[in-house]
Each structure stands twice: as structure tokens, then as C-alpha cells.
Amino acid sequence: MKRIRHALAGALAVFGLGLAGTAGAVVQGTLTKNIVDLNNPCTPGHDSIDGVLNINYTLQRGSDGVVTLSLSARGSGSDANNLFYRFLASGTFQFHDPLPAQIVLTVRLQPSNTPTSNATLGLFLQIDERGRVTDLGQSGLQCGSSV
């Protein structure tokens, strides 16, 4: 677990450097979120869903000083009964001074036995006043289409 946190902290530090760049500068990268022991609130009993979510991002500062963050996330996992899940999310966020800011990315959980999502997981990214991403964590899990 400690290795995962160090790897995530390194990825987040690199991610935050792009906000301090010049206008037009683009930073791209990937963050990884391990999904561990999730309980799908749309199903009875304890599911214990485990998997990995890869979050690809593009960060760009415009000439007007506005920073645009685009995220696309995909991953997969399975539960204790070997039911396969896909994890899907995307979003575009714009930041105007002043920072800090916090964004919530809504991740859809799609079980393999249904064509639609039945639960959503919220992930937050915390951005400090200097434009560095300082945290990535879970903010909620619910049955339905939004967190």
C-alpha cells in the first residue's frame, strides 16, 4: 500500500507542475486509482469489487490564464462472485483564479450482466492555491447516475 501511495504522490506532483507553465503549454499524463473492496449499493449483499482505474488527463493553460483539465478514465474489476465490472468516466473542468479548487469525477460502474451503469463512484482531485494536485480520493458511492 505504501508503494502505491508513493507512486500516486509522484504522479500527482508531476501533474501539478503543468499549471505553473506558460500559456499554451500542454501537460499529459496518467493517474492510477486502485479500487478495493467496493460494495455496489445497487445489489444485495457485499460485493467486494476490486480493480484498477486509469485516469488519463490533459492540462492546458490558456492565454487568458484559464486552466483547462480534461480527464478520461477507464478500468475494470470483478466482485467476489466473479462478476466483471467496467469503470468509465470523463470530464472537462476549467479553473479561474483564485485557486484552490476541488473537482469530483463521477465514475460509472457497469456490471457485465447489464448494458447500463447501475452505480456511480465519486473521485475527488484537490488542487492547491499554486495549482498543484495534492490529493486523489473517493468521495462517495451510490446507486444511480450521479454522486
PDB file of C-alpha atoms in Angstrom:
ATOM      1  CA  MET A   1       0.000   0.000   0.000  1.00  0.00           C
ATOM      2  CA  LYS A   2       2.873   2.343   0.826  1.00  0.00           C
ATOM      3  CA  ARG A   3       4.358   1.788  -2.683  1.00  0.00           C
ATOM      4  CA  ILE A   4       1.009   2.666  -4.265  1.00  0.00           C
ATOM      5  CA  ARG A   5       0.781   5.903  -2.277  1.00  0.00           C
ATOM      6  CA  HIS A   6       4.336   6.898  -3.237  1.00  0.00           C
ATOM      7  CA  ALA A   7       3.673   6.181  -6.923  1.00  0.00           C
ATOM      8  CA  LEU A   8       0.421   8.142  -6.773  1.00  0.00           C
ATOM      9  CA  ALA A   9       2.111  11.042  -4.959  1.00  0.00           C
ATOM     10  CA  GLY A  10       4.812  11.155  -7.657  1.00  0.00           C
ATOM     11  CA  ALA A  11       2.226  11.141 -10.424  1.00  0.00           C
ATOM     12  CA  LEU A  12       0.265  13.892  -8.697  1.00  0.00           C
ATOM     13  CA  ALA A  13       3.397  16.022  -8.236  1.00  0.00           C
ATOM     14  CA  VAL A  14       4.197  15.803 -11.960  1.00  0.00           C
ATOM     15  CA  PHE A  15       0.542  16.544 -12.743  1.00  0.00           C
ATOM     16  CA  GLY A  16       0.609  19.744 -10.706  1.00  0.00           C
ATOM     17  CA  LEU A  17       3.727  21.158 -12.401  1.00  0.00           C
ATOM     18  CA  GLY A  18       1.816  21.878 -15.616  1.00  0.00           C
ATOM     19  CA  LEU A  19      -0.395  24.521 -14.039  1.00  0.00           C
ATOM     20  CA  ALA A  20       2.583  26.769 -13.392  1.00  0.00           C
ATOM     21  CA  GLY A  21       3.626  26.643 -17.075  1.00  0.00           C
ATOM     22  CA  THR A  22       3.250  29.256 -19.763  1.00  0.00           C
ATOM     23  CA  ALA A  23       0.156  29.904 -21.880  1.00  0.00           C
ATOM     24  CA  GLY A  24      -0.474  27.192 -24.444  1.00  0.00           C
ATOM     25  CA  ALA A  25       1.680  24.649 -22.595  1.00  0.00           C
ATOM     26  CA  VAL A  26       0.120  21.182 -22.527  1.00  0.00           C
ATOM     27  CA  VAL A  27       0.816  18.510 -19.935  1.00  0.00           C
ATOM     28  CA  GLN A  28      -0.459  14.960 -20.379  1.00  0.00           C
ATOM     29  CA  GLY A  29      -0.258  12.014 -18.036  1.00  0.00           C
ATOM     30  CA  THR A  30      -1.948   9.119 -16.294  1.00  0.00           C
ATOM     31  CA  LEU A  31      -3.009   8.571 -12.700  1.00  0.00           C
ATOM     32  CA  THR A  32      -3.925   5.143 -11.358  1.00  0.00           C
ATOM     33  CA  LYS A  33      -6.570   4.510  -8.705  1.00  0.00           C
ATOM     34  CA  ASN A  34      -6.814   1.055  -7.151  1.00  0.00           C
ATOM     35  CA  ILE A  35     -10.408   0.085  -6.475  1.00  0.00           C
ATOM     36  CA  VAL A  36     -10.543  -2.105  -3.379  1.00  0.00           C
ATOM     37  CA  ASP A  37     -13.468  -3.820  -1.667  1.00  0.00           C
ATOM     38  CA  LEU A  38     -16.259  -1.671  -3.149  1.00  0.00           C
ATOM     39  CA  ASN A  39     -19.778  -2.661  -2.242  1.00  0.00           C
ATOM     40  CA  ASN A  40     -22.225  -1.969  -5.089  1.00  0.00           C
ATOM     41  CA  PRO A  41     -25.205  -0.298  -3.373  1.00  0.00           C
ATOM     42  CA  CYS A  42     -27.491  -1.449  -6.217  1.00  0.00           C
ATOM     43  CA  THR A  43     -27.061  -5.146  -5.400  1.00  0.00           C
ATOM     44  CA  PRO A  44     -27.899  -7.142  -2.271  1.00  0.00           C
ATOM     45  CA  GLY A  45     -25.085  -8.352  -0.048  1.00  0.00           C
ATOM     46  CA  HIS A  46     -21.410  -7.452  -0.012  1.00  0.00           C
ATOM     47  CA  ASP A  47     -19.815  -7.462  -3.491  1.00  0.00           C
ATOM     48  CA  SER A  48     -16.150  -6.773  -2.662  1.00  0.00           C
ATOM     49  CA  ILE A  49     -15.367  -5.254  -6.077  1.00  0.00           C
ATOM     50  CA  ASP A  50     -11.626  -4.930  -6.752  1.00  0.00           C
ATOM     51  CA  GLY A  51      -9.945  -3.475  -9.832  1.00  0.00           C
ATOM     52  CA  VAL A  52      -7.905  -0.645 -11.331  1.00  0.00           C
ATOM     53  CA  LEU A  53      -8.967   2.681 -12.844  1.00  0.00           C
ATOM     54  CA  ASN A  54      -6.556   4.544 -15.156  1.00  0.00           C
ATOM     55  CA  ILE A  55      -7.199   8.277 -15.427  1.00  0.00           C
ATOM     56  CA  ASN A  56      -5.692   9.987 -18.485  1.00  0.00           C
ATOM     57  CA  TYR A  57      -5.511  13.754 -18.323  1.00  0.00           C
ATOM     58  CA  THR A  58      -4.579  16.747 -20.426  1.00  0.00           C
ATOM     59  CA  LEU A  59      -3.900  20.054 -18.743  1.00  0.00           C
ATOM     60  CA  GLN A  60      -3.559  23.345 -20.645  1.00  0.00           C
ATOM     61  CA  ARG A  61      -3.207  26.979 -19.600  1.00  0.00           C
ATOM     62  CA  GLY A  62      -4.846  29.431 -21.985  1.00  0.00           C
ATOM     63  CA  SER A  63      -3.534  32.891 -22.857  1.00  0.00           C
ATOM     64  CA  ASP A  64      -6.287  34.304 -20.634  1.00  0.00           C
ATOM     65  CA  GLY A  65      -4.866  32.403 -17.632  1.00  0.00           C
ATOM     66  CA  VAL A  66      -7.714  29.892 -17.545  1.00  0.00           C
ATOM     67  CA  VAL A  67      -6.518  26.341 -16.940  1.00  0.00           C
ATOM     68  CA  THR A  68      -8.458  23.528 -18.634  1.00  0.00           C
ATOM     69  CA  LEU A  69      -8.247  19.998 -17.282  1.00  0.00           C
ATOM     70  CA  SER A  70      -9.674  17.153 -19.410  1.00  0.00           C
ATOM     71  CA  LEU A  71      -9.999  13.696 -17.861  1.00  0.00           C
ATOM     72  CA  SER A  72     -10.859  10.315 -19.322  1.00  0.00           C
ATOM     73  CA  ALA A  73     -10.956   7.263 -17.072  1.00  0.00           C
ATOM     74  CA  ARG A  74     -11.328   3.583 -17.886  1.00  0.00           C
ATOM     75  CA  GLY A  75     -10.769   0.483 -15.870  1.00  0.00           C
ATOM     76  CA  SER A  76     -12.145  -2.851 -14.845  1.00  0.00           C
ATOM     77  CA  GLY A  77     -12.582  -5.130 -11.904  1.00  0.00           C
ATOM     78  CA  SER A  78     -14.533  -8.065 -10.587  1.00  0.00           C
ATOM     79  CA  ASP A  79     -16.522  -8.843  -7.477  1.00  0.00           C
ATOM     80  CA  ALA A  80     -16.455 -11.753  -5.036  1.00  0.00           C
ATOM     81  CA  ASN A  81     -18.814 -13.716  -7.325  1.00  0.00           C
ATOM     82  CA  ASN A  82     -16.541 -13.181 -10.373  1.00  0.00           C
ATOM     83  CA  LEU A  83     -18.929 -10.672 -11.961  1.00  0.00           C
ATOM     84  CA  PHE A  84     -16.897  -8.398 -14.245  1.00  0.00           C
ATOM     85  CA  TYR A  85     -17.277  -4.601 -13.967  1.00  0.00           C
ATOM     86  CA  ARG A  86     -16.182  -1.793 -16.296  1.00  0.00           C
ATOM     87  CA  PHE A  87     -15.339   1.597 -14.799  1.00  0.00           C
ATOM     88  CA  LEU A  88     -15.935   4.616 -17.088  1.00  0.00           C
ATOM     89  CA  ALA A  89     -15.672   8.411 -16.622  1.00  0.00           C
ATOM     90  CA  SER A  90     -14.814  11.616 -18.432  1.00  0.00           C
ATOM     91  CA  GLY A  91     -14.946  15.310 -17.719  1.00  0.00           C
ATOM     92  CA  THR A  92     -13.610  18.743 -18.582  1.00  0.00           C
ATOM     93  CA  PHE A  93     -13.018  21.364 -15.917  1.00  0.00           C
ATOM     94  CA  GLN A  94     -11.887  24.985 -16.114  1.00  0.00           C
ATOM     95  CA  PHE A  95     -10.155  26.843 -13.326  1.00  0.00           C
ATOM     96  CA  HIS A  96     -10.114  30.617 -12.917  1.00  0.00           C
ATOM     97  CA  ASP A  97      -8.232  32.365 -10.160  1.00  0.00           C
ATOM     98  CA  PRO A  98      -8.373  32.094  -7.294  1.00  0.00           C
ATOM     99  CA  LEU A  99      -7.422  28.541  -6.531  1.00  0.00           C
ATOM    100  CA  PRO A 100      -7.634  26.209  -4.521  1.00  0.00           C
ATOM    101  CA  ALA A 101     -10.234  24.010  -6.097  1.00  0.00           C
ATOM    102  CA  GLN A 102     -11.670  20.552  -5.746  1.00  0.00           C
ATOM    103  CA  ILE A 103     -13.294  18.601  -8.548  1.00  0.00           C
ATOM    104  CA  VAL A 104     -15.366  15.455  -8.397  1.00  0.00           C
ATOM    105  CA  LEU A 105     -15.130  12.958 -11.234  1.00  0.00           C
ATOM    106  CA  THR A 106     -18.143  10.629 -11.455  1.00  0.00           C
ATOM    107  CA  VAL A 107     -17.150   7.080 -12.393  1.00  0.00           C
ATOM    108  CA  ARG A 108     -19.866   4.757 -13.732  1.00  0.00           C
ATOM    109  CA  LEU A 109     -19.738   1.114 -12.635  1.00  0.00           C
ATOM    110  CA  GLN A 110     -21.128  -1.114 -15.367  1.00  0.00           C
ATOM    111  CA  PRO A 111     -21.632  -4.800 -14.485  1.00  0.00           C
ATOM    112  CA  SER A 112     -21.084  -7.236 -17.359  1.00  0.00           C
ATOM    113  CA  ASN A 113     -24.586  -8.655 -16.988  1.00  0.00           C
ATOM    114  CA  THR A 114     -26.286  -5.331 -17.840  1.00  0.00           C
ATOM    115  CA  PRO A 115     -25.828  -2.848 -20.717  1.00  0.00           C
ATOM    116  CA  THR A 116     -26.048   0.205 -18.438  1.00  0.00           C
ATOM    117  CA  SER A 117     -24.358   1.505 -15.301  1.00  0.00           C
ATOM    118  CA  ASN A 118     -26.148   0.878 -12.061  1.00  0.00           C
ATOM    119  CA  ALA A 119     -23.863   2.662  -9.590  1.00  0.00           C
ATOM    120  CA  THR A 120     -21.517   5.639  -9.534  1.00  0.00           C
ATOM    121  CA  LEU A 121     -18.318   6.245  -7.617  1.00  0.00           C
ATOM    122  CA  GLY A 122     -17.118   9.783  -6.927  1.00  0.00           C
ATOM    123  CA  LEU A 123     -13.417  10.570  -7.024  1.00  0.00           C
ATOM    124  CA  PHE A 124     -12.059  13.941  -5.955  1.00  0.00           C
ATOM    125  CA  LEU A 125      -8.924  15.728  -7.053  1.00  0.00           C
ATOM    126  CA  GLN A 126      -7.777  18.539  -4.768  1.00  0.00           C
ATOM    127  CA  ILE A 127      -5.818  21.405  -6.381  1.00  0.00           C
ATOM    128  CA  ASP A 128      -3.935  23.807  -4.110  1.00  0.00           C
ATOM    129  CA  GLU A 129      -3.572  27.588  -4.455  1.00  0.00           C
ATOM    130  CA  ARG A 130      -0.362  27.190  -6.503  1.00  0.00           C
ATOM    131  CA  GLY A 131      -2.097  24.892  -8.988  1.00  0.00           C
ATOM    132  CA  ARG A 132      -0.703  21.584  -7.751  1.00  0.00           C
ATOM    133  CA  VAL A 133      -2.867  18.492  -7.408  1.00  0.00           C
ATOM    134  CA  THR A 134      -2.408  17.470  -3.791  1.00  0.00           C
ATOM    135  CA  ASP A 135      -4.869  14.616  -3.314  1.00  0.00           C
ATOM    136  CA  LEU A 136      -6.898  11.967  -5.139  1.00  0.00           C
ATOM    137  CA  GLY A 137      -9.529  10.080  -3.177  1.00  0.00           C
ATOM    138  CA  GLN A 138     -13.018   8.656  -3.052  1.00  0.00           C
ATOM    139  CA  SER A 139     -15.927  10.934  -2.262  1.00  0.00           C
ATOM    140  CA  GLY A 140     -18.916   8.600  -2.433  1.00  0.00           C
ATOM    141  CA  LEU A 141     -20.604   5.546  -3.902  1.00  0.00           C
ATOM    142  CA  GLN A 142     -24.309   5.401  -4.666  1.00  0.00           C
ATOM    143  CA  CYS A 143     -26.930   3.582  -6.649  1.00  0.00           C
ATOM    144  CA  GLY A 144     -27.896   5.729  -9.633  1.00  0.00           C
ATOM    145  CA  SER A 145     -26.261   8.028 -12.128  1.00  0.00           C
ATOM    146  CA  SER A 146     -24.579  10.720 -10.026  1.00  0.00           C
ATOM    147  CA  VAL A 147     -22.572  11.133  -6.847  1.00  0.00           C
TER     148      VAL A 147
END
